[in-house]
Amino acid sequence: MRERNDSDLIRELARHARILGLTSRLTIPQDLRYILSAADGASRLLEPSEISRLCLYSGVEIGPLLELQSTAGRLVNLARKQLLKQEPALVKPGGALYQEQRAEACWRDCFHFLRLSLYGVSVAEPDLTDACGMEALAKLYKILAVPVSSLLLALTELREVATIVYGQWAPAKDVYLLDKSLTLLREKISLACKN
């Protein structure tokens, strides 16, 4: 019976661990919030037409953001390689990201955190989280025994590689938005998981 209750709790927390707060930010026009909500609801990257509409609103350059988004999967892989070069024990027996499914969950979360950060950049709103969603995420991570310190290291690496790559195409003001978005997201995950 306990296992059933744990499964129900995990499903419930996963449903509430929607961390994007931009969809309720009244400073963003409703039609743009709808775009963000639809993309987040499907856990997908933004369509080029959506990025165009969002960037026309925010003044963020469209081309560089489209280019960055097209490299999202590669950026997560680069961050993973950098992290494992520095911390190879993470994926070895006894490491925080051992076994493969644990490591894959970390990289998948990193991809989604980058995806959400790209949403924040598109509307020039780097502080993109929802407090209740962050609280549910922290509870979910605790129940699943997610190695948060390793996830935070991975996010640090992801921020570094993503801002370097984006800096090749985008103006400094847009690169700042990405850097700030990933930095704030990392800080809020760290803070939520400490409580």
Short mmCIF file of C-alpha atoms in Angstrom, two decimals:
data_model
loop_
_atom_site.label_atom_id
_atom_site.label_comp_id
_atom_site.label_asym_id
_atom_site.label_seq_id
_atom_site.Cartn_x
_atom_site.Cartn_y
_atom_site.Cartn_z
CA MET A 1 0.00 0.00 0.00
CA ARG A 2 2.84 2.42 0.81
CA GLU A 3 4.34 1.94 -2.66
CA ARG A 4 1.01 2.92 -4.21
CA ASN A 5 0.87 6.06 -2.06
CA ASP A 6 4.45 6.98 -3.02
CA SER A 7 3.58 6.57 -6.71
CA ASP A 8 0.50 8.73 -6.30
CA LEU A 9 2.51 11.39 -4.46
CA ILE A 10 5.23 11.38 -7.14
CA ARG A 11 2.61 11.79 -9.89
CA GLU A 12 0.93 14.59 -7.96
CA LEU A 13 4.21 16.43 -7.35
CA ALA A 14 5.29 15.99 -10.97
CA ARG A 15 2.03 17.57 -12.07
CA HIS A 16 2.62 20.56 -9.78
CA ALA A 17 6.34 20.89 -10.51
CA ARG A 18 5.64 23.23 -13.44
CA ILE A 19 8.26 25.81 -12.64
CA LEU A 20 7.55 28.36 -15.39
CA GLY A 21 6.06 31.45 -13.82
CA LEU A 22 6.06 33.61 -16.95
CA THR A 23 2.62 32.33 -17.94
CA SER A 24 1.04 34.21 -15.05
CA ARG A 25 3.17 37.37 -15.35
CA LEU A 26 0.69 40.13 -16.14
CA THR A 27 3.41 42.40 -17.53
CA ILE A 28 3.61 40.02 -20.51
CA PRO A 29 0.72 40.35 -23.01
CA GLN A 30 -1.86 37.57 -22.74
CA ASP A 31 -1.34 36.25 -26.27
CA LEU A 32 2.38 35.83 -25.59
CA ARG A 33 1.70 34.14 -22.26
CA TYR A 34 -0.52 31.73 -24.16
CA ILE A 35 2.39 30.88 -26.51
CA LEU A 36 4.65 30.20 -23.53
CA SER A 37 1.96 28.16 -21.77
CA ALA A 38 1.27 26.01 -24.83
CA ALA A 39 4.97 25.32 -25.41
CA ASP A 40 5.60 24.55 -21.75
CA GLY A 41 2.51 22.36 -21.53
CA ALA A 42 3.94 20.26 -24.36
CA SER A 43 7.47 20.41 -22.84
CA ARG A 44 8.81 21.60 -26.16
CA LEU A 45 11.08 24.22 -27.60
CA LEU A 46 9.49 27.26 -29.17
CA GLU A 47 8.54 27.21 -32.85
CA PRO A 48 10.40 29.75 -35.04
CA SER A 49 7.17 31.72 -35.56
CA GLU A 50 6.65 31.81 -31.78
CA ILE A 51 10.19 33.03 -31.17
CA SER A 52 9.62 35.75 -33.78
CA ARG A 53 6.45 36.98 -32.05
CA LEU A 54 8.01 36.87 -28.59
CA CYS A 55 11.19 38.63 -29.71
CA LEU A 56 9.26 41.34 -31.56
CA TYR A 57 7.67 42.12 -28.22
CA SER A 58 10.89 41.99 -26.17
CA GLY A 59 13.47 43.43 -28.58
CA VAL A 60 15.65 40.31 -28.33
CA GLU A 61 17.31 39.49 -31.67
CA ILE A 62 15.44 36.67 -33.37
CA GLY A 63 18.18 35.05 -35.49
CA PRO A 64 20.69 34.39 -32.71
CA LEU A 65 17.99 32.98 -30.42
CA LEU A 66 16.78 30.65 -33.18
CA GLU A 67 20.37 29.53 -33.70
CA LEU A 68 20.89 28.97 -29.98
CA GLN A 69 17.69 26.97 -29.68
CA SER A 70 18.75 24.75 -32.60
CA THR A 71 21.86 23.81 -30.60
CA ALA A 72 20.07 23.09 -27.29
CA GLY A 73 20.68 19.33 -27.36
CA ARG A 74 24.33 19.79 -28.31
CA LEU A 75 24.80 22.35 -25.53
CA VAL A 76 23.52 19.88 -22.94
CA ASN A 77 25.91 17.25 -24.33
CA LEU A 78 28.82 19.71 -24.19
CA ALA A 79 27.97 20.57 -20.58
CA ARG A 80 27.75 16.86 -19.76
CA LYS A 81 31.18 16.20 -21.28
CA GLN A 82 32.72 19.14 -19.43
CA LEU A 83 31.20 18.05 -16.14
CA LEU A 84 32.29 14.43 -16.52
CA LYS A 85 35.79 15.50 -17.50
CA GLN A 86 36.03 17.38 -14.19
CA GLU A 87 34.02 14.90 -12.10
CA PRO A 88 34.32 11.44 -13.73
CA ALA A 89 33.38 9.69 -10.48
CA LEU A 90 29.82 11.03 -10.77
CA VAL A 91 28.82 8.24 -13.17
CA LYS A 92 30.89 5.46 -11.63
CA PRO A 93 29.54 3.02 -9.00
CA GLY A 94 28.86 5.00 -5.84
CA GLY A 95 28.70 8.30 -7.77
CA ALA A 96 25.71 10.61 -7.52
CA LEU A 97 24.77 10.02 -11.18
CA TYR A 98 25.31 6.27 -11.19
CA GLN A 99 23.36 4.34 -12.86
CA GLU A 100 22.65 5.37 -16.40
CA GLN A 101 18.96 6.17 -15.88
CA ARG A 102 19.91 8.56 -13.05
CA ALA A 103 22.42 10.35 -15.25
CA GLU A 104 19.95 10.50 -18.16
CA ALA A 105 17.34 12.07 -15.87
CA CYS A 106 19.87 14.76 -14.94
CA TRP A 107 20.68 15.57 -18.58
CA ARG A 108 16.96 15.57 -19.44
CA ASP A 109 16.28 18.04 -16.63
CA CYS A 110 19.17 20.21 -17.84
CA PHE A 111 17.62 20.27 -21.32
CA HIS A 112 14.29 21.38 -19.87
CA PHE A 113 15.94 24.04 -17.71
CA LEU A 114 17.69 25.37 -20.82
CA ARG A 115 14.37 25.25 -22.71
CA LEU A 116 12.72 27.34 -19.99
CA SER A 117 15.63 29.77 -19.94
CA LEU A 118 15.18 30.26 -23.68
CA TYR A 119 11.55 31.17 -22.99
CA GLY A 120 12.78 33.74 -20.49
CA VAL A 121 15.26 35.19 -22.99
CA SER A 122 12.58 35.40 -25.69
CA VAL A 123 10.49 37.77 -23.56
CA ALA A 124 13.48 39.43 -21.83
CA GLU A 125 12.38 38.08 -18.43
CA PRO A 126 15.26 36.17 -16.84
CA ASP A 127 13.42 35.60 -13.54
CA LEU A 128 11.09 32.95 -14.92
CA THR A 129 10.12 30.65 -12.05
CA ASP A 130 6.92 30.03 -10.15
CA ALA A 131 7.35 29.70 -6.37
CA CYS A 132 4.78 26.90 -5.96
CA GLY A 133 6.24 24.97 -8.89
CA MET A 134 9.73 25.28 -7.40
CA GLU A 135 8.44 24.02 -4.06
CA ALA A 136 6.84 20.98 -5.73
CA LEU A 137 10.05 20.35 -7.71
CA ALA A 138 12.10 20.39 -4.50
CA LYS A 139 9.74 17.89 -2.85
CA LEU A 140 9.83 15.67 -5.92
CA TYR A 141 13.63 15.78 -6.02
CA LYS A 142 13.74 14.85 -2.32
CA ILE A 143 11.44 11.85 -2.73
CA LEU A 144 13.35 10.65 -5.79
CA ALA A 145 16.70 11.27 -4.04
CA VAL A 146 17.88 13.40 -6.96
CA PRO A 147 21.56 14.34 -6.50
CA VAL A 148 20.86 18.08 -6.49
CA SER A 149 24.51 19.07 -6.02
CA SER A 150 25.39 17.19 -9.23
CA LEU A 151 22.47 18.77 -11.06
CA LEU A 152 23.66 22.20 -9.93
CA LEU A 153 27.16 21.44 -11.22
CA ALA A 154 25.66 20.40 -14.55
CA LEU A 155 23.66 23.63 -14.70
CA THR A 156 26.80 25.65 -14.02
CA GLU A 157 28.54 23.93 -16.93
CA LEU A 158 25.46 24.42 -19.11
CA ARG A 159 25.36 28.14 -18.33
CA GLU A 160 29.03 28.48 -19.24
CA VAL A 161 28.85 26.67 -22.57
CA ALA A 162 25.49 28.20 -23.55
CA THR A 163 26.60 31.79 -22.90
CA ILE A 164 29.88 31.27 -24.78
CA VAL A 165 28.07 29.84 -27.80
CA TYR A 166 25.29 32.46 -27.71
CA GLY A 167 27.91 35.19 -27.40
CA GLN A 168 29.17 34.26 -30.87
CA TRP A 169 25.88 35.37 -32.43
CA ALA A 170 23.94 37.59 -30.04
CA PRO A 171 24.45 41.10 -28.68
CA ALA A 172 25.71 41.39 -25.11
CA LYS A 173 22.28 42.42 -23.76
CA ASP A 174 20.74 39.14 -25.00
CA VAL A 175 23.65 37.03 -23.74
CA TYR A 176 23.20 38.72 -20.36
CA LEU A 177 19.54 37.59 -20.33
CA LEU A 178 20.57 33.97 -20.90
CA ASP A 179 23.31 34.13 -18.28
CA LYS A 180 20.97 35.75 -15.75
CA SER A 181 18.16 33.31 -16.50
CA LEU A 182 20.31 30.20 -15.97
CA THR A 183 22.00 31.74 -12.93
CA LEU A 184 18.70 32.61 -11.26
CA LEU A 185 17.23 29.21 -12.10
CA ARG A 186 20.22 27.48 -10.56
CA GLU A 187 20.02 29.66 -7.43
CA LYS A 188 16.31 29.02 -7.00
CA ILE A 189 16.71 25.26 -7.38
CA SER A 190 19.51 25.34 -4.83
CA LEU A 191 17.46 27.43 -2.40
CA ALA A 192 14.26 25.38 -2.82
CA CYS A 193 16.12 22.10 -2.30
CA LYS A 194 17.82 23.33 0.90
CA ASN A 195 14.50 23.96 2.66
#
